[in-house]
mmCIF file of C-alpha atoms and ligand atoms in Angstrom:
data_model
loop_
_atom_site.group_PDB
_atom_site.id
_atom_site.type_symbol
_atom_site.label_atom_id
_atom_site.label_comp_id
_atom_site.label_asym_id
_atom_site.label_seq_id
_atom_site.Cartn_x
_atom_site.Cartn_y
_atom_site.Cartn_z
ATOM 1 C CA MET A 8 0.000 0.000 0.000
ATOM 2 C CA SER A 9 1.373 3.438 -0.836
ATOM 3 C CA ARG A 10 2.418 5.688 2.009
ATOM 4 C CA LYS A 11 -0.009 8.075 3.673
ATOM 5 C CA TYR A 12 0.942 11.340 5.324
ATOM 6 C CA ASN A 13 -0.244 12.915 8.558
ATOM 7 C CA VAL A 14 -1.383 16.415 7.704
ATOM 8 C CA ALA A 15 -2.161 19.442 9.871
ATOM 9 C CA ILE A 16 -3.956 22.515 8.567
ATOM 10 C CA LEU A 17 -3.089 25.618 10.563
ATOM 11 C CA GLY A 18 -5.887 28.152 10.031
ATOM 12 C CA ALA A 19 -8.384 25.490 8.975
ATOM 13 C CA THR A 20 -11.429 27.727 9.447
ATOM 14 C CA GLY A 21 -10.222 30.548 7.178
ATOM 15 C CA ALA A 22 -10.893 31.179 3.485
ATOM 16 C CA VAL A 23 -7.706 29.390 2.404
ATOM 17 C CA GLY A 24 -7.956 26.721 5.121
ATOM 18 C CA THR A 25 -11.436 25.776 3.924
ATOM 19 C CA GLU A 26 -10.139 25.474 0.372
ATOM 20 C CA LEU A 27 -7.172 23.391 1.533
ATOM 21 C CA LEU A 28 -9.578 20.875 3.066
ATOM 22 C CA ALA A 29 -11.633 20.731 -0.127
ATOM 23 C CA LEU A 30 -8.538 20.271 -2.294
ATOM 24 C CA LEU A 31 -7.064 17.463 -0.182
ATOM 25 C CA GLU A 32 -10.320 15.582 -0.649
ATOM 26 C CA GLU A 33 -10.800 16.491 -4.307
ATOM 27 C CA ARG A 34 -7.239 15.552 -5.302
ATOM 28 C CA ASN A 35 -7.236 12.309 -3.302
ATOM 29 C CA PHE A 36 -4.230 13.504 -1.351
ATOM 30 C CA PRO A 37 -2.760 10.547 0.567
ATOM 31 C CA VAL A 38 -3.970 11.759 3.975
ATOM 32 C CA GLY A 39 -3.256 9.491 6.932
ATOM 33 C CA SER A 40 -4.483 11.550 9.858
ATOM 34 C CA LEU A 41 -5.717 15.120 9.557
ATOM 35 C CA LYS A 42 -5.467 17.742 12.319
ATOM 36 C CA VAL A 43 -7.480 20.946 11.960
ATOM 37 C CA LEU A 44 -5.918 23.773 13.926
ATOM 38 C CA ALA A 45 -7.240 27.295 14.479
ATOM 39 C CA SER A 46 -7.499 29.845 17.285
ATOM 40 C CA GLU A 47 -8.929 29.307 20.775
ATOM 41 C CA ARG A 48 -12.140 30.874 19.414
ATOM 42 C CA SER A 49 -12.793 27.866 17.180
ATOM 43 C CA ALA A 50 -11.457 25.115 19.456
ATOM 44 C CA GLY A 51 -14.054 22.393 20.072
ATOM 45 C CA LYS A 52 -16.155 23.268 17.025
ATOM 46 C CA THR A 53 -16.263 20.770 14.188
ATOM 47 C CA ILE A 54 -15.374 20.841 10.524
ATOM 48 C CA SER A 55 -16.147 18.134 7.976
ATOM 49 C CA PHE A 56 -13.647 16.304 5.823
ATOM 50 C CA ALA A 57 -14.297 13.310 3.568
ATOM 51 C CA GLY A 58 -17.623 12.643 5.239
ATOM 52 C CA LYS A 59 -16.127 12.753 8.732
ATOM 53 C CA SER A 60 -16.489 15.371 11.409
ATOM 54 C CA LEU A 61 -13.172 16.645 12.779
ATOM 55 C CA ILE A 62 -12.815 18.585 16.017
ATOM 56 C CA ILE A 63 -10.943 21.868 15.657
ATOM 57 C CA GLU A 64 -8.017 22.200 18.063
ATOM 58 C CA ALA A 65 -6.203 25.289 19.321
ATOM 59 C CA VAL A 66 -2.475 25.133 18.506
ATOM 60 C CA THR A 67 -0.130 23.952 21.259
ATOM 61 C CA GLU A 68 3.547 22.948 21.508
ATOM 62 C CA SER A 69 2.600 19.300 20.902
ATOM 63 C CA SER A 70 0.242 19.927 17.962
ATOM 64 C CA PHE A 71 2.882 18.925 15.405
ATOM 65 C CA ASP A 72 4.077 15.676 17.006
ATOM 66 C CA SER A 73 3.742 12.858 14.420
ATOM 67 C CA VAL A 74 2.673 15.349 11.727
ATOM 68 C CA ASP A 75 4.403 15.003 8.328
ATOM 69 C CA ILE A 76 3.014 18.023 6.486
ATOM 70 C CA VAL A 77 1.691 21.331 7.827
ATOM 71 C CA LEU A 78 -0.335 23.510 5.491
ATOM 72 C CA ALA A 79 -0.353 26.907 7.183
ATOM 73 C CA SER A 80 -2.650 29.815 6.444
ATOM 74 C CA ALA A 81 -3.283 31.671 9.677
ATOM 75 C CA GLY A 82 -1.187 34.797 9.087
ATOM 76 C CA GLY A 83 2.481 35.764 9.425
ATOM 77 C CA SER A 84 2.776 36.069 13.191
ATOM 78 C CA ILE A 85 1.173 32.659 13.752
ATOM 79 C CA SER A 86 3.503 31.078 11.182
ATOM 80 C CA LYS A 87 6.560 32.742 12.747
ATOM 81 C CA LYS A 88 5.583 31.397 16.131
ATOM 82 C CA TRP A 89 4.596 27.839 15.228
ATOM 83 C CA LEU A 90 6.392 26.708 12.058
ATOM 84 C CA PRO A 91 9.870 26.530 13.613
ATOM 85 C CA ILE A 92 8.294 24.354 16.327
ATOM 86 C CA ALA A 93 6.695 22.179 13.630
ATOM 87 C CA ALA A 94 10.069 21.880 11.852
ATOM 88 C CA LYS A 95 11.732 20.800 15.114
ATOM 89 C CA ALA A 96 9.041 18.153 15.496
ATOM 90 C CA GLY A 97 10.038 16.808 12.070
ATOM 91 C CA ALA A 98 7.189 18.165 9.953
ATOM 92 C CA VAL A 99 7.577 20.038 6.665
ATOM 93 C CA SER A 100 5.468 23.189 6.568
ATOM 94 C CA ILE A 101 4.122 24.895 3.482
ATOM 95 C CA ASP A 102 3.404 28.413 4.591
ATOM 96 C CA ASN A 103 0.934 30.684 2.919
ATOM 97 C CA SER A 104 2.010 33.776 4.837
ATOM 98 C CA SER A 105 4.783 36.175 3.863
ATOM 99 C CA ALA A 106 6.753 35.446 7.060
ATOM 100 C CA PHE A 107 9.510 33.325 5.500
ATOM 101 C CA ARG A 108 9.219 34.018 1.754
ATOM 102 C CA MET A 109 12.387 36.051 1.338
ATOM 103 C CA HIS A 110 14.455 34.026 3.826
ATOM 104 C CA PRO A 111 17.497 32.648 1.959
ATOM 105 C CA ASP A 112 17.034 29.159 3.479
ATOM 106 C CA VAL A 113 13.370 28.946 2.535
ATOM 107 C CA PRO A 114 12.407 27.856 -0.988
ATOM 108 C CA LEU A 115 9.650 29.978 -2.546
ATOM 109 C CA ILE A 116 7.884 27.766 -5.037
ATOM 110 C CA VAL A 117 5.467 27.904 -7.930
ATOM 111 C CA PRO A 118 5.513 24.259 -9.085
ATOM 112 C CA GLU A 119 5.113 25.224 -12.770
ATOM 113 C CA VAL A 120 8.156 27.509 -12.516
ATOM 114 C CA ASN A 121 10.799 26.354 -10.014
ATOM 115 C CA PRO A 122 9.946 22.870 -8.649
ATOM 116 C CA GLU A 123 13.682 22.141 -8.325
ATOM 117 C CA ALA A 124 13.894 24.619 -5.402
ATOM 118 C CA ALA A 125 12.011 22.130 -3.193
ATOM 119 C CA ALA A 126 15.137 19.968 -2.889
ATOM 120 C CA HIS A 127 16.773 22.581 -0.643
ATOM 121 C CA HIS A 128 14.068 22.836 1.995
ATOM 122 C CA LYS A 129 14.943 22.780 5.678
ATOM 123 C CA GLY A 130 11.464 22.133 7.024
ATOM 124 C CA ILE A 131 9.705 25.278 5.784
ATOM 125 C CA ILE A 132 8.659 26.057 2.205
ATOM 126 C CA ALA A 133 6.937 29.321 1.365
ATOM 127 C CA ASN A 134 3.921 29.635 -0.865
ATOM 128 C CA PRO A 135 4.264 32.907 -2.788
ATOM 129 C CA ASN A 136 1.941 35.898 -2.715
ATOM 130 C CA CYS A 137 -1.280 35.281 -4.653
ATOM 131 C CA THR A 138 -0.873 37.915 -7.379
ATOM 132 C CA THR A 139 2.746 36.801 -7.820
ATOM 133 C CA ILE A 140 1.756 33.153 -8.320
ATOM 134 C CA LEU A 141 -0.828 34.054 -10.965
ATOM 135 C CA LEU A 142 1.601 36.379 -12.768
ATOM 136 C CA ASN A 143 4.448 33.857 -12.657
ATOM 137 C CA VAL A 144 2.382 30.952 -14.004
ATOM 138 C CA ALA A 145 1.254 33.069 -16.949
ATOM 139 C CA VAL A 146 4.521 34.730 -17.971
ATOM 140 C CA TYR A 147 7.238 32.182 -17.117
ATOM 141 C CA PRO A 148 6.548 30.054 -20.254
ATOM 142 C CA LEU A 149 7.291 33.169 -22.352
ATOM 143 C CA HIS A 150 10.385 33.984 -20.258
ATOM 144 C CA LEU A 151 11.766 30.523 -21.102
ATOM 145 C CA VAL A 152 11.541 31.291 -24.819
ATOM 146 C CA GLN A 153 12.866 34.848 -24.615
ATOM 147 C CA PRO A 154 13.955 36.347 -21.270
ATOM 148 C CA ILE A 155 11.641 39.066 -20.005
ATOM 149 C CA LYS A 156 13.474 42.314 -19.211
ATOM 150 C CA ARG A 157 10.678 44.169 -17.453
ATOM 151 C CA ILE A 158 7.170 43.480 -16.145
ATOM 152 C CA VAL A 159 4.604 46.216 -15.518
ATOM 153 C CA ALA A 160 1.618 44.817 -13.606
ATOM 154 C CA SER A 161 -1.662 46.459 -12.633
ATOM 155 C CA THR A 162 -3.811 44.291 -10.411
ATOM 156 C CA TYR A 163 -7.538 44.161 -9.678
ATOM 157 C CA GLN A 164 -7.681 42.165 -6.451
ATOM 158 C CA SER A 165 -10.765 40.604 -4.929
ATOM 159 C CA ALA A 166 -11.891 40.718 -1.319
ATOM 160 C CA SER A 167 -10.908 37.048 -0.830
ATOM 161 C CA GLY A 168 -7.274 38.128 -0.563
ATOM 162 C CA ALA A 169 -8.139 39.782 2.746
ATOM 163 C CA GLY A 170 -9.777 36.625 4.110
ATOM 164 C CA ALA A 171 -13.206 35.133 4.627
ATOM 165 C CA MET A 172 -14.393 37.997 6.819
ATOM 166 C CA ALA A 173 -13.525 40.596 4.175
ATOM 167 C CA MET A 174 -15.609 38.689 1.621
ATOM 168 C CA GLU A 175 -18.519 38.727 4.058
ATOM 169 C CA GLU A 176 -18.000 42.448 4.669
ATOM 170 C CA VAL A 177 -18.356 43.270 0.967
ATOM 171 C CA LYS A 178 -21.677 41.417 0.798
ATOM 172 C CA ILE A 179 -22.951 43.202 3.910
ATOM 173 C CA GLN A 180 -21.812 46.588 2.537
ATOM 174 C CA ALA A 181 -23.480 45.941 -0.841
ATOM 175 C CA GLN A 182 -26.736 45.034 0.899
ATOM 176 C CA ALA A 183 -26.497 48.143 3.096
ATOM 177 C CA ILE A 184 -25.963 50.414 0.085
ATOM 178 C CA LEU A 185 -28.919 48.829 -1.760
ATOM 179 C CA ASN A 186 -31.006 49.509 1.355
ATOM 180 C CA GLY A 187 -29.914 53.154 1.288
ATOM 181 C CA GLU A 188 -27.715 52.699 4.364
ATOM 182 C CA PRO A 189 -24.024 53.562 4.796
ATOM 183 C CA ALA A 190 -21.381 50.910 4.010
ATOM 184 C CA VAL A 191 -19.403 50.487 7.218
ATOM 185 C CA PRO A 192 -15.828 49.172 6.882
ATOM 186 C CA GLU A 193 -14.605 46.953 9.720
ATOM 187 C CA ILE A 194 -12.113 44.465 8.271
ATOM 188 C CA LEU A 195 -10.983 46.480 5.255
ATOM 189 C CA PRO A 196 -9.963 50.121 5.807
ATOM 190 C CA TYR A 197 -12.518 51.663 3.415
ATOM 191 C CA PRO A 198 -15.856 50.641 1.936
ATOM 192 C CA LEU A 199 -15.201 48.230 -0.945
ATOM 193 C CA ALA A 200 -18.735 47.578 -2.232
ATOM 194 C CA PHE A 201 -19.325 49.782 -5.314
ATOM 195 C CA ASN A 202 -15.852 51.241 -4.742
ATOM 196 C CA LEU A 203 -12.165 50.394 -5.129
ATOM 197 C CA PHE A 204 -8.959 51.532 -3.477
ATOM 198 C CA PRO A 205 -5.200 51.082 -3.825
ATOM 199 C CA HIS A 206 -4.175 47.901 -2.021
ATOM 200 C CA ASN A 207 -4.519 48.105 1.755
ATOM 201 C CA SER A 208 -1.199 46.431 2.653
ATOM 202 C CA PRO A 209 1.204 48.663 4.617
ATOM 203 C CA MET A 210 3.219 51.311 2.772
ATOM 204 C CA THR A 211 6.963 50.811 2.408
ATOM 205 C CA ASP A 212 9.659 53.516 2.337
ATOM 206 C CA ASN A 213 9.634 53.785 -1.460
ATOM 207 C CA ALA A 214 5.892 54.626 -1.655
ATOM 208 C CA TYR A 215 5.047 51.149 -2.968
ATOM 209 C CA CYS A 216 2.775 49.092 -0.711
ATOM 210 C CA GLU A 217 3.966 45.720 0.591
ATOM 211 C CA GLU A 218 1.754 43.817 -1.862
ATOM 212 C CA GLU A 219 3.442 45.596 -4.775
ATOM 213 C CA MET A 220 6.932 44.916 -3.399
ATOM 214 C CA LYS A 221 6.022 41.240 -2.930
ATOM 215 C CA MET A 222 5.366 41.007 -6.676
ATOM 216 C CA VAL A 223 8.757 42.601 -7.350
ATOM 217 C CA ASN A 224 10.921 40.656 -4.892
ATOM 218 C CA GLU A 225 9.173 37.292 -5.022
ATOM 219 C CA THR A 226 9.161 37.165 -8.841
ATOM 220 C CA ARG A 227 12.932 37.723 -8.806
ATOM 221 C CA LYS A 228 13.421 34.913 -6.281
ATOM 222 C CA ILE A 229 11.086 32.439 -8.054
ATOM 223 C CA PHE A 230 12.558 33.152 -11.512
ATOM 224 C CA GLY A 231 16.056 32.966 -10.015
ATOM 225 C CA ASP A 232 16.743 36.225 -11.831
ATOM 226 C CA PRO A 233 17.716 39.133 -9.555
ATOM 227 C CA ASP A 234 17.897 41.467 -12.563
ATOM 228 C CA ILE A 235 14.360 41.158 -13.888
ATOM 229 C CA ARG A 236 12.688 44.548 -13.467
ATOM 230 C CA VAL A 237 9.168 44.477 -12.067
ATOM 231 C CA THR A 238 6.820 47.294 -11.125
ATOM 232 C CA ALA A 239 3.257 46.947 -9.904
ATOM 233 C CA THR A 240 0.198 48.935 -8.904
ATOM 234 C CA CYS A 241 -2.123 46.825 -6.774
ATOM 235 C CA VAL A 242 -5.770 47.747 -6.362
ATOM 236 C CA ARG A 243 -8.523 46.159 -4.289
ATOM 237 C CA VAL A 244 -11.780 45.848 -6.277
ATOM 238 C CA PRO A 245 -15.293 44.798 -5.174
ATOM 239 C CA VAL A 246 -15.007 41.292 -6.608
ATOM 240 C CA LEU A 247 -15.567 38.500 -4.100
ATOM 241 C CA ARG A 248 -13.125 35.934 -5.422
ATOM 242 C CA ALA A 249 -10.412 35.722 -8.125
ATOM 243 C CA HIS A 250 -7.852 38.375 -8.928
ATOM 244 C CA SER A 251 -7.231 39.991 -12.327
ATOM 245 C CA GLU A 252 -4.027 41.523 -13.683
ATOM 246 C CA ALA A 253 -3.154 43.682 -16.691
ATOM 247 C CA ILE A 254 0.431 42.838 -17.622
ATOM 248 C CA ASN A 255 2.919 44.549 -19.906
ATOM 249 C CA LEU A 256 6.024 42.518 -20.726
ATOM 250 C CA GLU A 257 9.179 43.954 -22.237
ATOM 251 C CA PHE A 258 11.560 41.594 -24.032
ATOM 252 C CA GLN A 259 14.994 42.141 -25.542
ATOM 253 C CA HIS A 260 13.530 41.740 -29.039
ATOM 254 C CA PRO A 261 9.994 41.737 -30.458
ATOM 255 C CA PHE A 262 7.863 38.753 -29.318
ATOM 256 C CA ASN A 263 5.248 37.717 -31.858
ATOM 257 C CA PRO A 264 1.809 37.708 -30.137
ATOM 258 C CA ASP A 265 0.743 34.616 -32.087
ATOM 259 C CA LYS A 266 3.846 32.809 -30.895
ATOM 260 C CA ALA A 267 3.013 33.853 -27.304
ATOM 261 C CA ARG A 268 -0.542 32.584 -27.816
ATOM 262 C CA GLU A 269 0.753 29.258 -29.116
ATOM 263 C CA ILE A 270 3.080 28.862 -26.114
ATOM 264 C CA LEU A 271 0.425 29.766 -23.560
ATOM 265 C CA ALA A 272 -2.177 27.487 -25.164
ATOM 266 C CA THR A 273 -0.202 24.462 -23.937
ATOM 267 C CA ALA A 274 1.539 25.939 -20.874
ATOM 268 C CA PRO A 275 0.980 24.083 -17.568
ATOM 269 C CA GLY A 276 -1.591 25.728 -15.305
ATOM 270 C CA VAL A 277 -2.683 28.175 -18.015
ATOM 271 C CA LYS A 278 -5.908 28.282 -20.026
ATOM 272 C CA LEU A 279 -6.095 30.558 -23.010
ATOM 273 C CA VAL A 280 -9.422 32.428 -23.037
ATOM 274 C CA GLU A 281 -9.751 34.716 -26.036
ATOM 275 C CA ASP A 282 -12.517 35.502 -28.468
ATOM 276 C CA PHE A 283 -11.726 38.866 -29.996
ATOM 277 C CA SER A 284 -14.893 38.723 -32.163
ATOM 278 C CA LYS A 285 -17.093 38.600 -29.039
ATOM 279 C CA ASN A 286 -14.813 40.714 -26.856
ATOM 280 C CA TYR A 287 -14.735 37.714 -24.531
ATOM 281 C CA PHE A 288 -11.691 37.415 -22.303
ATOM 282 C CA PRO A 289 -10.869 36.153 -18.796
ATOM 283 C CA MET A 290 -13.212 37.344 -16.068
ATOM 284 C CA PRO A 291 -12.998 36.720 -12.308
ATOM 285 C CA ILE A 292 -16.413 35.074 -12.419
ATOM 286 C CA ASP A 293 -15.065 32.463 -14.868
ATOM 287 C CA ALA A 294 -11.803 31.997 -12.968
ATOM 288 C CA SER A 295 -13.514 31.433 -9.584
ATOM 289 C CA GLY A 296 -13.282 27.844 -8.423
ATOM 290 C CA LYS A 297 -10.966 26.914 -11.316
ATOM 291 C CA ASP A 298 -7.411 25.611 -11.091
ATOM 292 C CA ASP A 299 -6.032 27.276 -14.226
ATOM 293 C CA VAL A 300 -4.904 30.865 -14.622
ATOM 294 C CA LEU A 301 -7.032 32.256 -17.460
ATOM 295 C CA VAL A 302 -4.996 34.336 -19.914
ATOM 296 C CA GLY A 303 -6.109 36.391 -22.904
ATOM 297 C CA ARG A 304 -6.021 39.730 -24.719
ATOM 298 C CA ILE A 305 -2.488 38.906 -25.857
ATOM 299 C CA ARG A 306 -1.474 41.726 -28.145
ATOM 300 C CA GLN A 307 1.405 43.773 -29.415
ATOM 301 C CA ASP A 308 1.994 46.907 -27.324
ATOM 302 C CA ILE A 309 1.599 49.623 -29.950
ATOM 303 C CA SER A 310 3.812 51.958 -27.912
ATOM 304 C CA HIS A 311 6.893 49.705 -27.909
ATOM 305 C CA PRO A 312 8.110 47.131 -30.467
ATOM 306 C CA ASN A 313 9.553 44.779 -27.809
ATOM 307 C CA CYS A 314 6.492 44.712 -25.517
ATOM 308 C CA LEU A 315 3.432 42.496 -25.246
ATOM 309 C CA GLU A 316 0.203 43.172 -23.382
ATOM 310 C CA LEU A 317 -1.857 40.468 -21.734
ATOM 311 C CA TRP A 318 -4.698 40.086 -19.264
ATOM 312 C CA LEU A 319 -5.188 37.317 -16.716
ATOM 313 C CA CYS A 320 -7.612 36.161 -14.048
ATOM 314 C CA GLY A 321 -6.973 33.473 -11.454
ATOM 315 C CA ASP A 322 -8.667 32.164 -8.377
ATOM 316 C CA GLN A 323 -6.766 33.761 -5.530
ATOM 317 C CA ILE A 324 -7.879 31.186 -2.981
ATOM 318 C CA ARG A 325 -7.115 28.198 -5.235
ATOM 319 C CA LYS A 326 -4.043 28.667 -7.477
ATOM 320 C CA GLY A 327 -3.147 31.898 -5.661
ATOM 321 C CA ALA A 328 -2.987 30.085 -2.318
ATOM 322 C CA ALA A 329 -4.427 26.657 -1.409
ATOM 323 C CA LEU A 330 -3.923 24.813 -4.701
ATOM 324 C CA ASN A 331 -0.331 26.005 -5.066
ATOM 325 C CA ALA A 332 0.358 24.807 -1.499
ATOM 326 C CA VAL A 333 -1.178 21.374 -2.129
ATOM 327 C CA GLN A 334 0.767 21.099 -5.401
ATOM 328 C CA ILE A 335 3.976 21.823 -3.446
ATOM 329 C CA ALA A 336 3.053 19.033 -1.014
ATOM 330 C CA GLU A 337 2.406 16.690 -3.964
ATOM 331 C CA LEU A 338 5.786 17.679 -5.389
ATOM 332 C CA LEU A 339 7.513 16.810 -2.094
ATOM 333 C CA ILE A 340 5.897 13.392 -2.151
ATOM 334 C CA ALA A 341 6.645 12.756 -5.838
ATOM 335 C CA LYS A 342 10.315 13.658 -5.358
ATOM 336 C CA SER A 343 10.635 11.815 -2.015
ATOM 337 C CA LEU A 344 11.577 15.050 -0.276
ATOM 338 C CA ILE A 345 9.519 14.250 2.783
HETATM 339 P P1 A2P B 403 -10.252 31.308 13.760
HETATM 340 O O1 A2P B 403 -11.377 31.049 12.800
HETATM 341 O O2 A2P B 403 -10.319 30.442 14.974
HETATM 342 O O3 A2P B 403 -10.044 32.769 14.071
HETATM 343 P P2 A2P B 403 -8.777 34.247 7.156
HETATM 344 O O4 A2P B 403 -7.456 34.509 6.473
HETATM 345 O O5 A2P B 403 -9.817 33.728 6.234
HETATM 346 O O6 A2P B 403 -9.238 35.404 7.976
HETATM 347 O O7 A2P B 403 -8.483 33.032 8.220
HETATM 348 C C1 A2P B 403 -7.509 33.111 9.239
HETATM 349 C C2 A2P B 403 -7.306 31.732 9.872
HETATM 350 O O8 A2P B 403 -6.278 31.834 10.888
HETATM 351 C C3 A2P B 403 -8.524 31.209 10.589
HETATM 352 O O9 A2P B 403 -8.590 29.798 10.465
HETATM 353 C C4 A2P B 403 -8.250 31.584 12.044
HETATM 354 O O10 A2P B 403 -8.911 30.793 13.006
HETATM 355 C C5 A2P B 403 -6.775 31.320 12.106
HETATM 356 N N1 A2P B 403 -6.176 32.004 13.265
HETATM 357 C C6 A2P B 403 -6.291 33.284 13.628
HETATM 358 N N2 A2P B 403 -5.624 33.532 14.792
HETATM 359 C C7 A2P B 403 -5.068 32.355 15.153
HETATM 360 C C8 A2P B 403 -4.257 31.932 16.252
HETATM 361 N N3 A2P B 403 -3.895 32.770 17.217
HETATM 362 N N4 A2P B 403 -3.876 30.631 16.302
HETATM 363 C C9 A2P B 403 -4.253 29.764 15.334
HETATM 364 N N5 A2P B 403 -5.017 30.095 14.290
HETATM 365 C C10 A2P B 403 -5.419 31.376 14.171
#
């Protein structure tokens, strides 16, 4: 009988945690035992997995004993506190937070791009930022054919990126506005229903927000190319789930859009969605709940001979978070790295 793995989900009640549970079941992940960990608030409540009811536990020092794989999505401070303890207990953690992403000893992996990085893990592997994962899956196949010099990204990010409670908040705000009442922000800093605002992650010293700098720094680390130039403007939009990105790519030489289309049509994790006659291109509604990053509107940038424009949508909770993490776990198993 093939080996099974004891899995713990840290943050099992959250938007990503819920998706992790669904994906483990859907993908027939070889789960031996499954521990569902969350805060004290949720301890004792139940959650269902594969037809069974599991009791949610608060995390303790002994939570990771006999655990092989931790899938963590409870925020940076929780990961910083518990993942080193999990590593000491012998588990390999795949962390969805930004806590360890830029650490030199921690591989940062998009399985379609740099699976080889997994071999160097020391007990913690980082799952990249959601917009970065979606961008990387879509543009890396082109980079392999002709190195990209510069990426200009503009993002349209859904509420799901701020967690399950932010998604709920948008629905409540929309209902309030339709009832003629004020939209009150509690989780997000400003009303998002019928509105948008530049991404709410903290500002950095260079006037880029942290989300934008994650796209810059993480893409360099994942591509293994410290010279690739990346700039981004990240915006939160009143979409519940799935992020969108308008991307401009600069190459050394012209890149034929039809050639790009041909490459992306068969690229792993990508689905080409383009019907210029109907003006039909990727939409968050179509990307929601899907594994693939939808890519379309591939066209020559008329302002620069060496640039291409493209548009993408991807499910932030799935490929942008939970699916990528589960794929990393599958990679560890396939390569006997666990
Ligand atoms: P809980 O539901 O008990 O608060 P989201 O990103 O969707 O907001 O989800 C965050 C996840 O992180 C939830 O599962 C949440 O559990 C969990 N979490 C929050 N604080 C802690 C903590 N101190 N210890 C463990 N899990 C936590």
